[in-house]
Amino acid sequence: MTKLPVIAIFDIGKTNKKLLLFDEHYKVVHEESTQLEETADEDGFACEDVTLLTNWVKETFEKVSQDERFQIKAVNFSAYGASFVYLDKNNEVILPLYNYLKPYSPELQKFFYDTYGGESMVSKETASPVLGNLNSGMQLYRLRYEKPEKFAQIAYALHLPQYLSFVLSGKLHTDITSIGCHTNLWDFQEKRYHEWVKAESIAEKFAPILKSDAIAGYTEEKIPAGAGLHDSSSALIPYLASFHEPFVLLSTGTWCITLNPFNHSQLSDLELHQDCLCYLSYEGNPVKASRLFAGYEHEQQTKRLAEFFNVPNDHYKTVEYNPAIVQSIIETKTFAKTSDDDVMIKESAFANRELLQFSNYDHAYHQFIADLITQQVYSTNLVLKGTKVKRIFVDGGFGKNPIFMHMLADAFTDVEVFAASVAQASSLGAALAFHKNWNTKALPTDIIELKFYAESKQ
């Protein structure tokens, strides 16, 4: 039996851990997933169990390597960011993989920013809003001051994707997509580690930077391995591989994140205050991004609507786009007013609307989406304005919501708006980044499904 040539991708989320096999046309031909029990750090705060994860990766890879149906030609990794695994001089894991949601010491945080020029300056230089442990460099800073004896034992600090690569290849590398995502580590203007990283003896804990498309090393089975990618950067790769005209990707889920790979301007104080950040693409270029908590808001308001109108929580899925309702919202001027303040990125105007004013669920839901769109337009414009973007691609949950999509198209009349769908985007990105090392076929042109939404003729 002829074995099918494939690339294996480990896609490690905080909840779901997956192994996917892609064929040479980048179709998923095999998938395994698991959820692993968390452990706790020395303070009792929940965190990833590195031992469990390491064993699962090794065992799953060994099993699939022996599967007679597949010939594994390469392996790469996509994983969540802001998380370090610490190795000692013997390359043994020391310390827990601290959870980025763990609260950060306000006193230590103040000391850090006071030392290096203040929050505004450091945030601009590193394109990182002040986020505590979510700025992964701050985790090493904390260890240096709170656990100096443990800090001294660290030979290497590897972001999680690069640790996974080390597990199978035995090689130690650092990757630009992990360093460049709100870590406080990278100086975006100087294109090197920020001065504080060297001053605090942290730079020496990092392995050499490896290009995202380079071979990091080889597994025991002599299979080439990549160094791994930060999952958000990885999910953008299918779009960068498929489209060359400037575009913006609106990635929707709990957070709606607008990503503009064609906006290279430095972040302003206003943008940082409005939850904007930059990170580095797999090619090392800055990607400006703005965030809105819109998926969470949708969850809260649809619960409220369901309770008021006595319908199931997911009743909104049955609501069809109604241009007449939209027209009535426009005519009665009940679109929320756009203002240049941070109210726009907090909860929507709908949260304060009296539900008694709506005759039915459909009308109320259209009004809610109208209020959400007002916020989304504000958030997206933070990274869209001043660039030559002609297309907005919307992926994730809101891309499947015709009411949201029609209203978004009406709001952005000078750009084309598409619902976009990519199966397993972060895994696929990690596979595409490693293309030249395993696949002689041309990159496919049909990996993204698009649906165009035209502006309504009111």
XYZ file of C-alpha atoms in Angstrom:
458
model
C 0.000 0.000 0.000
C 1.352 3.444 -0.950
C 1.664 5.720 2.016
C 0.117 9.193 1.799
C 2.730 11.982 2.182
C 1.660 14.359 4.997
C 2.869 17.085 7.340
C 2.022 16.683 11.033
C 0.979 19.799 12.932
C 0.577 20.008 16.695
C -1.939 22.771 17.458
C -1.900 23.441 21.197
C -4.624 25.638 22.648
C -5.231 26.311 26.320
C -8.198 23.908 26.265
C -7.854 21.657 23.208
C -4.625 19.929 22.164
C -4.704 18.653 18.575
C -2.568 16.764 16.102
C -3.553 17.220 12.468
C -2.150 15.616 9.337
C -2.358 17.636 6.104
C -1.830 16.083 2.676
C 0.126 17.834 -0.104
C -2.992 19.824 -1.069
C -3.377 20.989 2.560
C -6.529 19.011 3.241
C -6.874 17.503 6.729
C -6.656 13.711 6.400
C -6.354 12.786 10.085
C -7.032 14.490 13.399
C -6.589 13.603 17.053
C -7.492 15.810 20.000
C -7.448 15.701 23.762
C -7.975 17.871 26.813
C -5.425 17.563 29.593
C -5.883 18.136 33.314
C -4.269 21.328 34.565
C -1.903 21.419 37.513
C -1.136 24.313 39.882
C 1.937 26.492 40.452
C 3.536 27.071 43.876
C 0.837 29.653 44.701
C -2.004 27.275 43.825
C -2.823 29.101 40.554
C -3.969 26.785 37.738
C -1.471 26.243 34.918
C -0.553 23.905 32.061
C 0.903 20.554 33.142
C 4.115 20.496 31.061
C 4.853 16.844 31.868
C 1.421 15.689 30.723
C 1.634 17.793 27.559
C 5.168 16.597 26.753
C 4.179 12.943 27.133
C 1.075 13.401 24.979
C 3.086 15.042 22.181
C 5.740 12.288 22.226
C 3.265 9.411 22.404
C 0.915 10.825 19.759
C 3.762 11.532 17.341
C 5.252 8.078 17.829
C 1.872 6.456 17.210
C 1.164 8.392 14.022
C 4.748 7.826 12.779
C 4.041 4.095 12.862
C 0.683 4.385 11.094
C 0.966 2.432 7.840
C -1.377 4.846 6.024
C 0.881 7.912 6.284
C 4.403 8.965 5.419
C 5.229 11.904 7.664
C 7.457 14.258 5.690
C 7.644 17.101 8.252
C 6.300 18.335 11.586
C 5.566 21.836 12.873
C 3.804 23.468 15.804
C 1.260 26.187 16.557
C 0.528 27.097 20.170
C -0.848 29.817 22.386
C 1.501 32.633 23.331
C 2.591 34.523 26.452
C 3.787 31.248 28.022
C 7.342 30.145 28.776
C 8.851 26.751 29.555
C 12.099 27.059 31.519
C 15.044 24.664 31.074
C 18.144 24.274 33.228
C 21.707 23.637 31.970
C 20.814 19.942 31.444
C 17.788 20.938 29.333
C 15.458 19.672 32.054
C 12.210 21.539 32.757
C 12.315 23.611 35.936
C 9.512 25.795 37.294
C 5.850 25.640 36.226
C 4.507 27.004 32.934
C 2.958 30.042 34.618
C -0.554 31.029 33.519
C -0.642 34.411 31.774
C -3.934 35.152 33.561
C -2.194 35.142 36.940
C -2.301 38.615 38.566
C 0.933 40.619 38.426
C 2.420 42.468 41.391
C 1.368 46.156 40.996
C 4.486 47.280 42.896
C 6.875 45.316 40.670
C 5.056 46.453 37.543
C 5.352 50.107 38.630
C 9.046 49.612 39.430
C 9.655 48.179 35.955
C 7.955 50.995 34.030
C 9.463 53.693 36.278
C 12.921 52.243 35.594
C 12.562 52.154 31.808
C 10.855 55.430 30.963
C 7.199 54.979 31.876
C 4.240 52.993 30.554
C 3.643 55.178 27.511
C 7.204 55.043 26.204
C 7.806 51.326 26.830
C 4.391 50.426 25.364
C 5.097 52.417 22.191
C 8.589 51.002 21.732
C 7.480 47.382 22.309
C 3.986 47.745 20.726
C 2.642 46.142 23.906
C -0.210 47.521 26.028
C 0.360 47.122 29.783
C -0.993 43.600 30.378
C 0.931 42.114 33.315
C 1.773 38.436 32.802
C 0.206 38.582 29.324
C 3.375 40.545 28.457
C 5.415 37.349 28.630
C 8.728 39.167 29.138
C 7.328 40.398 32.437
C 7.180 36.791 33.643
C 10.980 36.579 33.429
C 11.312 39.996 35.045
C 9.141 38.764 37.927
C 11.293 35.648 38.391
C 14.470 37.759 38.405
C 13.191 39.839 41.323
C 10.884 37.465 43.211
C 12.763 34.157 42.740
C 16.391 35.126 41.987
C 17.765 31.691 42.895
C 15.403 30.009 40.424
C 16.083 32.681 37.798
C 19.804 31.904 38.066
C 19.099 28.231 37.272
C 17.334 29.055 33.983
C 19.588 28.275 31.006
C 16.837 28.713 28.390
C 13.390 30.288 28.365
C 11.378 28.915 25.435
C 7.955 30.164 24.402
C 5.567 27.209 24.257
C 5.671 26.613 20.447
C 9.484 26.456 20.548
C 9.435 24.135 23.559
C 7.205 21.727 21.584
C 9.740 21.816 18.748
C 12.510 21.058 21.262
C 10.543 18.041 22.571
C 10.705 16.331 19.155
C 13.884 17.805 17.621
C 16.107 18.343 20.678
C 17.091 21.743 19.231
C 16.727 25.102 20.984
C 15.420 28.088 19.037
C 13.469 31.323 19.427
C 10.819 32.433 16.932
C 9.958 35.983 15.908
C 6.162 35.462 16.020
C 6.370 34.480 19.693
C 8.763 37.312 20.652
C 6.753 39.900 18.726
C 3.305 39.508 20.263
C 2.682 41.917 23.201
C 5.664 40.481 25.082
C 7.431 43.772 26.031
C 10.575 42.082 24.697
C 10.952 43.477 21.170
C 11.817 47.040 20.143
C 9.744 47.493 16.990
C 11.665 50.566 15.806
C 15.154 49.154 16.388
C 14.132 45.622 15.280
C 15.931 43.940 18.155
C 15.376 43.057 21.803
C 14.468 46.100 23.887
C 17.266 47.603 25.992
C 15.748 46.345 29.266
C 16.046 42.714 28.118
C 19.837 42.959 28.049
C 20.054 45.211 31.117
C 18.189 42.657 33.236
C 20.302 39.670 32.028
C 17.302 38.163 30.259
C 18.593 38.222 26.643
C 21.136 35.532 27.554
C 18.270 33.169 28.480
C 16.983 33.132 24.893
C 18.046 30.673 22.203
C 19.061 31.993 18.751
C 16.240 33.329 16.546
C 15.369 31.002 13.667
C 13.448 32.045 10.552
C 9.843 30.818 10.613
C 10.255 28.765 7.417
C 13.593 27.171 8.388
C 14.255 23.643 9.631
C 14.875 23.699 13.396
C 16.152 20.145 13.585
C 15.140 16.518 13.006
C 13.129 14.034 15.011
C 14.460 10.604 15.969
C 12.783 9.349 12.786
C 14.892 11.872 10.749
C 11.804 13.986 9.995
C 12.443 17.751 9.566
C 10.829 19.866 12.308
C 9.914 23.537 12.346
C 10.535 25.837 15.303
C 6.800 26.486 15.808
C 4.643 29.612 15.578
C 2.455 31.723 17.828
C -1.108 30.701 16.941
C -2.456 34.205 16.136
C 0.383 34.873 13.697
C -0.012 31.398 12.248
C -3.747 31.913 11.554
C -2.900 34.918 9.349
C -0.555 32.916 7.077
C -3.271 31.338 4.846
C -4.469 34.880 4.044
C -0.967 36.242 3.402
C -0.296 33.228 1.158
C -3.545 33.672 -0.792
C -3.897 37.455 -1.197
C -1.290 40.012 -2.181
C -3.404 43.175 -2.437
C -3.699 45.003 0.928
C -6.425 43.529 3.164
C -7.617 43.557 6.754
C -8.617 40.364 8.574
C -11.359 40.663 11.191
C -10.958 37.519 13.255
C -14.082 37.009 15.339
C -14.645 34.930 18.443
C -14.835 35.965 22.086
C -12.598 38.816 20.956
C -13.000 40.477 17.569
C -9.466 41.276 16.457
C -8.819 43.453 13.398
C -5.439 42.576 11.896
C -3.806 44.861 9.326
C -0.530 43.431 7.951
C -0.203 46.523 5.733
C -0.149 49.132 8.521
C 3.422 49.734 9.685
C 2.944 53.022 11.574
C 4.040 53.247 15.215
C 1.306 52.899 17.817
C 0.073 56.150 19.335
C -0.902 56.680 22.980
C -4.552 56.796 21.863
C -4.270 53.475 20.008
C -2.593 51.776 22.969
C -5.295 53.163 25.251
C -7.917 51.783 22.830
C -6.506 48.226 23.113
C -4.374 48.272 19.958
C -1.107 46.389 19.701
C 1.344 45.146 17.103
C 2.863 41.774 16.582
C 5.283 40.326 14.080
C 4.216 38.187 11.142
C 6.089 35.003 10.243
C 8.054 37.135 7.757
C 9.092 39.494 10.578
C 6.831 42.396 9.529
C 4.690 44.375 12.011
C 0.955 43.630 11.994
C -1.145 46.329 13.658
C -4.176 44.972 15.504
C -7.162 46.328 17.447
C -9.347 44.309 19.820
C -13.019 44.464 20.773
C -14.719 42.159 23.303
C -17.672 41.782 20.900
C -18.148 38.005 21.027
C -18.450 38.145 24.806
C -20.885 41.074 24.520
C -22.956 39.096 22.010
C -23.130 36.187 24.439
C -24.332 38.460 27.273
C -26.931 40.384 25.256
C -28.433 37.332 23.508
C -28.950 35.777 26.971
C -30.703 38.961 28.047
C -32.876 38.965 24.917
C -33.727 35.266 25.293
C -34.872 35.813 28.863
C -36.963 38.878 27.998
C -38.677 37.371 24.937
C -38.862 33.879 26.458
C -36.978 32.089 23.647
C -33.890 29.816 23.614
C -30.464 31.448 24.007
C -29.529 30.655 20.407
C -32.759 32.030 18.932
C -30.708 34.703 17.107
C -29.574 31.978 14.673
C -33.118 31.852 13.256
C -33.318 35.637 12.636
C -33.013 36.597 8.973
C -31.529 39.877 7.797
C -34.374 42.368 7.356
C -33.484 45.539 5.370
C -36.773 47.182 6.434
C -35.826 46.934 10.122
C -32.375 48.336 9.349
C -33.985 51.208 7.433
C -36.246 51.974 10.410
C -33.195 52.024 12.729
C -31.509 54.512 10.361
C -34.625 56.678 10.040
C -35.230 56.848 13.779
C -31.517 57.626 14.267
C -31.103 54.899 16.859
C -27.629 54.011 15.649
C -25.271 54.745 18.534
C -23.186 57.864 18.003
C -19.495 57.295 17.301
C -17.258 59.239 19.646
C -13.510 59.410 20.050
C -13.299 58.024 23.529
C -12.750 54.644 25.117
C -16.489 54.118 25.670
C -16.436 52.796 22.107
C -14.406 49.740 23.071
C -16.317 48.931 26.269
C -19.876 47.494 26.290
C -22.259 48.409 23.466
C -24.997 51.050 23.717
C -27.516 48.208 23.634
C -26.685 47.251 27.217
C -28.491 50.416 28.351
C -31.457 50.146 25.977
C -34.909 49.422 27.425
C -36.158 46.160 25.881
C -39.799 47.222 26.291
C -39.344 49.592 23.349
C -38.988 46.663 20.918
C -42.093 45.017 19.484
C -40.338 41.698 18.878
C -37.054 39.811 19.170
C -36.070 40.401 15.514
C -36.235 44.180 15.886
C -34.282 44.101 19.169
C -31.598 41.818 17.724
C -31.133 44.025 14.643
C -30.747 47.026 16.965
C -28.165 45.153 19.055
C -26.106 44.257 15.972
C -26.371 47.877 14.780
C -24.913 49.013 18.114
C -22.190 46.362 17.898
C -21.310 47.423 14.342
C -20.876 51.020 15.530
C -18.234 49.782 17.965
C -16.668 47.452 15.417
C -16.325 50.229 12.830
C -14.590 52.380 15.429
C -12.238 49.553 16.450
C -11.437 48.490 12.866
C -10.819 52.087 11.753
C -8.077 52.389 14.375
C -5.877 50.136 12.219
C -7.546 50.647 8.802
C -7.285 54.407 8.341
C -4.369 55.744 6.342
C -3.750 52.449 4.516
C -4.664 51.307 0.997
C -6.789 48.376 2.126
C -9.506 47.422 -0.367
C -10.876 44.277 1.296
C -12.034 43.195 4.735
C -12.162 39.449 5.395
C -14.278 38.325 8.360
C -13.621 34.868 9.773
C -15.036 33.081 12.817
C -18.526 33.290 14.299
C -19.636 36.725 13.061
C -18.612 35.784 9.504
C -21.505 33.284 9.607
C -23.968 35.935 10.871
C -25.694 37.536 7.827
C -27.109 40.449 9.863
C -23.644 41.391 11.127
C -22.123 40.934 7.674
C -24.750 43.011 5.810
C -24.470 45.853 8.322
C -20.669 45.745 8.192
C -20.786 45.989 4.386
C -23.138 48.985 4.707
C -20.733 50.636 7.164
C -17.635 50.193 4.972
C -18.867 51.442 1.607
C -15.399 52.084 0.152
C -14.004 48.568 0.717
C -15.211 45.089 -0.255
C -16.444 42.976 2.653
C -16.220 39.177 2.558
C -17.115 36.387 4.948
C -14.070 34.126 4.883
C -13.727 30.598 6.053
C -10.539 28.605 6.590
C -10.614 25.210 8.252
C -8.065 24.949 11.090
C -6.421 28.303 10.272
C -3.592 28.254 12.854
C -2.657 24.631 12.045
C -2.841 25.311 8.318
C -0.637 28.384 8.735
C 2.064 26.349 10.487
C 1.920 23.822 7.625
C 2.084 26.501 4.902
C 5.028 28.267 6.578
C 7.013 25.013 6.285
C 5.898 24.298 2.674
C 9.319 24.452 0.972
C 10.777 21.866 3.354
C 8.427 19.021 2.498
C 6.090 19.766 -0.429
C 7.074 20.073 -4.117
C 3.545 20.914 -5.283
C 2.429 24.514 -5.866
C 0.558 26.227 -3.037
C -3.192 25.654 -3.487
C -5.374 28.615 -4.468
C -8.605 27.334 -2.921
C -7.788 27.163 0.793
C -10.064 30.087 1.699
C -13.796 30.162 0.976
C -15.176 33.666 0.381
C -18.698 35.091 0.328
C -19.096 38.686 -0.865
C -21.488 41.049 0.915
C -22.520 44.016 -1.217
C -23.636 47.337 0.221
C -27.455 47.411 0.582
C -29.337 49.794 -1.681
C -31.473 51.671 0.825
